[in-house]
């Protein structure tokens, strides 16, 4: 049998090193709208893989891509200290 990976990692790292820090959790929470937009874009791309690209499909793809760009812009404005523009 293979050893339990958590035990192997735990033998090298302390329990506190296995958990994300508050700063890491805050960074993930700040990036969550971008992560969700990228997942939605990926879902659209996967859905369009096995069917011909129609006008509706192109519209879905463009809309999802615009959401990713908007989320990136907002994240960049927040992390650079700029003011948020809606």
Short mmCIF file of C-alpha atoms in Angstrom, two decimals:
data_model
loop_
_atom_site.label_atom_id
_atom_site.label_comp_id
_atom_site.label_asym_id
_atom_site.label_seq_id
_atom_site.Cartn_x
_atom_site.Cartn_y
_atom_site.Cartn_z
CA UNK A 1 0.00 0.00 0.00
CA UNK A 2 0.97 3.61 -0.55
CA UNK A 3 1.48 5.89 2.43
CA UNK A 4 -1.16 8.48 3.20
CA UNK A 5 0.03 11.72 1.50
CA UNK A 6 -1.27 13.84 4.37
CA UNK A 7 0.89 11.94 6.82
CA UNK A 8 3.95 12.19 4.59
CA UNK A 9 3.48 15.93 4.14
CA UNK A 10 2.65 16.29 7.82
CA UNK A 11 5.94 14.69 8.76
CA UNK A 12 7.81 17.49 6.97
CA UNK A 13 5.49 20.39 7.71
CA UNK A 14 3.77 21.52 10.84
CA UNK A 15 -0.03 21.54 11.00
CA UNK A 16 -0.13 25.34 10.65
CA UNK A 17 1.89 25.17 7.40
CA UNK A 18 -0.80 22.98 5.80
CA UNK A 19 -3.53 25.62 6.15
CA UNK A 20 -3.69 28.84 4.12
CA UNK A 21 -2.92 32.04 5.96
CA UNK A 22 -5.46 34.81 6.43
CA UNK A 23 -3.65 36.86 3.78
CA UNK A 24 -3.85 33.99 1.29
CA UNK A 25 -7.57 33.54 1.99
CA UNK A 26 -8.13 37.28 1.52
CA UNK A 27 -6.27 37.16 -1.81
CA UNK A 28 -8.40 34.23 -2.97
CA UNK A 29 -11.58 36.04 -1.93
CA UNK A 30 -10.47 39.16 -3.80
CA UNK A 31 -9.76 37.12 -6.96
CA UNK A 32 -12.96 35.04 -6.74
CA UNK A 33 -14.98 37.09 -9.29
CA UNK A 34 -12.17 36.60 -11.82
CA UNK A 35 -11.92 32.89 -11.03
CA UNK A 36 -15.68 32.47 -11.49
CA UNK A 37 -15.64 34.41 -14.78
CA UNK A 38 -12.77 32.26 -16.09
CA UNK A 39 -14.61 29.08 -15.12
CA UNK A 40 -17.73 30.34 -16.91
CA UNK A 41 -15.65 31.11 -20.02
CA UNK A 42 -14.16 27.63 -19.89
CA UNK A 43 -17.65 26.13 -19.59
CA UNK A 44 -18.75 27.99 -22.72
CA UNK A 45 -15.63 26.93 -24.61
CA UNK A 46 -16.19 23.29 -23.66
CA UNK A 47 -19.86 23.46 -24.62
CA UNK A 48 -18.92 24.79 -28.05
CA UNK A 49 -16.23 22.18 -28.76
CA UNK A 50 -18.44 19.56 -30.37
CA UNK A 51 -20.98 21.70 -32.21
CA UNK A 52 -20.77 24.15 -35.09
CA UNK A 53 -20.25 27.75 -34.07
CA UNK A 54 -23.49 29.65 -34.58
CA UNK A 55 -24.36 33.28 -33.97
CA UNK A 56 -25.73 32.42 -30.55
CA UNK A 57 -22.60 30.45 -29.67
CA UNK A 58 -20.37 33.31 -30.76
CA UNK A 59 -22.44 35.68 -28.65
CA UNK A 60 -22.11 33.44 -25.59
CA UNK A 61 -18.35 33.22 -26.13
CA UNK A 62 -17.92 36.99 -26.55
CA UNK A 63 -20.09 37.69 -23.51
CA UNK A 64 -18.10 35.28 -21.33
CA UNK A 65 -14.82 36.74 -22.61
CA UNK A 66 -16.00 40.29 -21.81
CA UNK A 67 -16.90 39.17 -18.27
CA UNK A 68 -13.35 37.84 -17.81
CA UNK A 69 -11.86 41.10 -19.08
CA UNK A 70 -14.11 43.15 -16.80
CA UNK A 71 -13.21 41.00 -13.78
CA UNK A 72 -9.50 41.35 -14.61
CA UNK A 73 -9.86 45.13 -14.90
CA UNK A 74 -11.64 45.37 -11.53
CA UNK A 75 -9.06 43.14 -9.86
CA UNK A 76 -6.20 45.18 -11.31
CA UNK A 77 -7.82 48.41 -10.11
CA UNK A 78 -8.33 47.02 -6.61
CA UNK A 79 -4.82 45.62 -6.25
CA UNK A 80 -3.09 48.69 -7.70
CA UNK A 81 -4.87 51.00 -5.27
CA UNK A 82 -6.87 52.69 -8.03
CA UNK A 83 -10.48 53.60 -7.62
CA UNK A 84 -13.06 51.08 -8.74
CA UNK A 85 -14.97 52.04 -11.88
CA UNK A 86 -18.32 50.37 -12.53
#
